[in-house]
Amino acid sequence: MAERIMMKGNEAFAEGAIKAGCHFFFGYPITPQNEIPEYMSRRMPEVGGTFIQAESEVSAINMVYGAGGAGARAMTSSSSPGVSLKQEGISYIAAAEVPCVIVNVARGGPGLGGLTPSQADYFQAVKGGGHGDYHMVVFAPASVQEIIDLMYEAFVTADKYRTPVMVLADGLLGQMMEPVVLRDWEDLQIPEKPWATTGMVSGKPQSVINSLGLAPEELENLNLRLQKKYRTIEENGVRYEEDGVEDAELIIVAYGTSARVSKSAIAKARAEGKKVGLFRPITLWPFPSKRLAELAEAGKRFMAVEMSAGQMIEDVKLAVNGKTEVEFYGRYNGAIPSVTEVYQAIIKSFDNREVQK
Amino acid sequence: MAKVTFNEERCKGCEICVSVCPKQIIHMADRFNSKGYRPAEVIEQDKCIGCAFCARMCPDVVIEVYK
Amino acid sequence: MKQVFGYPESLQTRPNHYCPGCTHGIIHRLVAEAIDELQVREKAIAVAPVGCAVLAYNYFNCDAQQAAHGRAPAVATGIKRALPDRIVFTYQGDGDLASIGMAEIVHAANRGENITVIFVNNAIYGMTGGQMAPTTLPGQKTTTSPYGRDTATTGYPIQVCEMLSTLKAPAFIARVSVHDPKNVLKAKEAIKKAFEYQVNGKGFTLVEVLSTCPTNWGMTPVEALKWLENNMIPAFPLGTFRSLEEVSK
């Protein structure tokens, strides 16, 4: 068993990536994720990897596109305004089917916003973000240990499906320290990539990494292929965690930091006999819609708790499809809901039910 | 003794080769190729000095030169 | 008889889509010849731009990645860092490199990335229909400077070679033209030297090639060559701006 050490969330993104075999990091400074490039600038030379502080987020994502296209495990990290700049590159990467990982340690927006944690980049992450019909797999860790584990999953998923993968956290997860176990992955094996642009050495046919489809049928074929891939990922790639949903009347749906806060609030409400559970999506895309639909079918009510004006709630509502109620509790951009606030929202929800009865 | 050959199907009829030939032996043909261009052709092959000016200036790699 | 001029191996046999008389075709061939002569075709990886040369991967007989508008030097950086023993080059137009991609080219040059940049300057946006480029000449009429480029409001043509030559890191920077056979030979020499530098790990190399756009300039191909010679060369002087050997202007 590897030893337990204290680690900051941002450092965990970096070390988690290196443990997952990523030797190429391209980034640009932006708070609250600066510890990632700083850590990488120190660590990459130690592992024989490459760190480049790019001239912009735009360049950084395009360096990832180049290195990923050449077959390497490559990543970039940023925070909300910087991730907006990367959208052009992410759209190209999704279309060209280049595996890579993008970390977003989100902060409050819109615009320059603030430096405090936020979950308001949900739409951007799961609905495409850039132009065109595409998705990327989005993982949402809720602890520093999970950051490390999901960084590994992210690179494996990216290679498996030849897709960009985002690990979406917020400034709180990036900045907090927790004990972690750093594992050496036994099955760390980067798959063969015959499609990569490694040169036409020894008769290898020409590899072209490209997203241009001038002929309508050519472009439609690309999109049909992408959609088929997305259905496969939806079928096999959904991840979530449940806590006390079986007997629950009300299920809190929350991810990342909101899920941690909700967990404490749920424990408090449970202690008072309120039948409330937690449903935590670990993949935001693909969203665990099927399971939520089953729970709705079983008559459960839902409450989305988010650090935004309400974004994930739309996917919850789509999953529930009008079968039961979906409530919302959120603090907008930059504010973290307290345990007491979420607890009170839970109690209020039960009280309202009593009045209706 | 030199020779130039023109791959007529690749020719887009831009006439750059005609303009650079020091012996002025390249002309535009009266016929069309399948793209609808009048291809360049050499009519007095024996005057060719094999300078390859035409080939070097051809944007479509139509011309091969033998010496 | 022996063949003295033929089809380069590093160029696919497929005919190009360029307009009749467009000198992109000449420049493609020169790049292919240089790659052939240095025997690095199997190691070559091209980065295609957005613009007329977007389909360059259909013409160069080597691996290729297509980059977003202006981002080719960043993409090339990623490829070269991942595969340092490969020969990585970008092929970019003036809108791509000197407008939307100015940050990428300046910083790739400043890092001394060991890549080769072929910068095709024809003073206009070709693919999108003849709009004003950062290299459009003063007074030149384009579809977005219908009264002629007004320097009072749109500035002056950007001299990329001169600008990049203020940086310390680049190893080779040259401007050449392809308006006549003599200059085509010189252009070939510069392009080959740039690739040779890369093969020897000398660092960042860029060759700016003055090129024509008969369609959007509204001229015949032969007139366009003359126009290039008479109008573009005075605005963009030919020469070697940076070299590890002697510098001649």
XYZ file of C-alpha atoms in Angstrom, chain C residues 68-169:
102
model
C -7.314 26.167 -36.734
C -6.816 29.580 -38.321
C -3.451 30.963 -37.258
C -2.651 28.204 -34.785
C -0.292 26.159 -36.952
C 2.887 27.172 -35.069
C 1.307 26.074 -31.760
C 0.200 22.766 -33.277
C 3.660 22.289 -34.784
C 5.176 23.023 -31.383
C 3.104 20.239 -29.829
C 4.071 17.759 -32.552
C 7.760 18.641 -32.498
C 7.986 18.446 -28.707
C 6.312 15.035 -28.793
C 8.462 13.802 -31.694
C 11.730 15.767 -31.645
C 13.367 13.659 -34.369
C 10.605 14.316 -36.886
C 10.690 17.156 -39.420
C 7.751 19.409 -38.678
C 6.709 22.296 -40.885
C 3.802 24.680 -41.164
C 2.519 26.127 -44.429
C 0.626 29.355 -43.752
C -0.783 32.302 -45.630
C -0.611 35.965 -44.692
C -4.012 36.202 -43.045
C -3.349 33.034 -41.099
C 0.163 33.901 -39.958
C 0.310 37.689 -39.846
C -3.204 38.489 -38.650
C -5.104 35.937 -36.596
C -2.004 33.884 -35.843
C 0.426 36.671 -35.009
C 0.779 35.613 -31.374
C 1.472 31.989 -32.284
C 4.162 32.768 -34.853
C 5.946 35.349 -32.708
C 6.113 33.050 -29.702
C 7.065 29.914 -31.614
C 9.883 31.971 -33.152
C 10.829 33.417 -29.780
C 11.007 29.975 -28.189
C 13.275 28.945 -31.016
C 11.057 25.958 -31.785
C 12.959 23.658 -34.107
C 10.324 23.840 -36.837
C 10.160 25.269 -40.348
C 7.533 27.799 -41.336
C 6.646 28.367 -44.978
C 4.894 31.717 -45.029
C 3.091 32.460 -48.277
C 2.455 36.180 -48.687
C 0.179 37.240 -51.524
C -1.108 40.445 -49.935
C -4.714 39.288 -49.847
C -7.159 36.776 -48.345
C -7.621 34.249 -51.110
C -9.982 31.559 -49.875
C -12.567 33.942 -48.431
C -12.760 36.020 -51.581
C -10.082 38.698 -51.749
C -10.391 40.676 -48.540
C -7.715 43.010 -47.173
C -4.801 41.224 -45.519
C -2.269 42.557 -43.023
C 0.160 42.507 -45.942
C -2.116 44.297 -48.434
C -0.214 47.181 -50.017
C -1.171 50.822 -49.422
C -3.825 51.797 -51.946
C -4.432 48.190 -52.988
C -8.090 47.506 -53.695
C -9.601 44.434 -52.090
C -13.175 43.425 -51.327
C -12.885 45.022 -47.883
C -10.763 47.974 -48.987
C -12.781 48.886 -52.083
C -11.307 52.410 -52.145
C -7.795 51.095 -51.709
C -6.026 50.320 -48.423
C -6.077 53.525 -46.410
C -2.973 53.623 -44.243
C -4.525 56.315 -42.036
C -7.103 53.862 -40.724
C -5.725 50.408 -41.547
C -1.996 50.890 -41.124
C 0.763 49.535 -43.311
C 1.715 46.101 -44.652
C 3.317 44.082 -41.888
C 6.866 43.007 -42.682
C 6.986 39.674 -40.933
C 10.633 38.815 -41.623
C 11.851 42.185 -40.392
C 9.683 41.934 -37.293
C 10.705 38.389 -36.371
C 14.340 39.298 -36.977
C 14.210 41.521 -33.894
C 14.015 38.326 -31.842
C 17.148 36.573 -30.661
C 16.070 32.966 -30.983
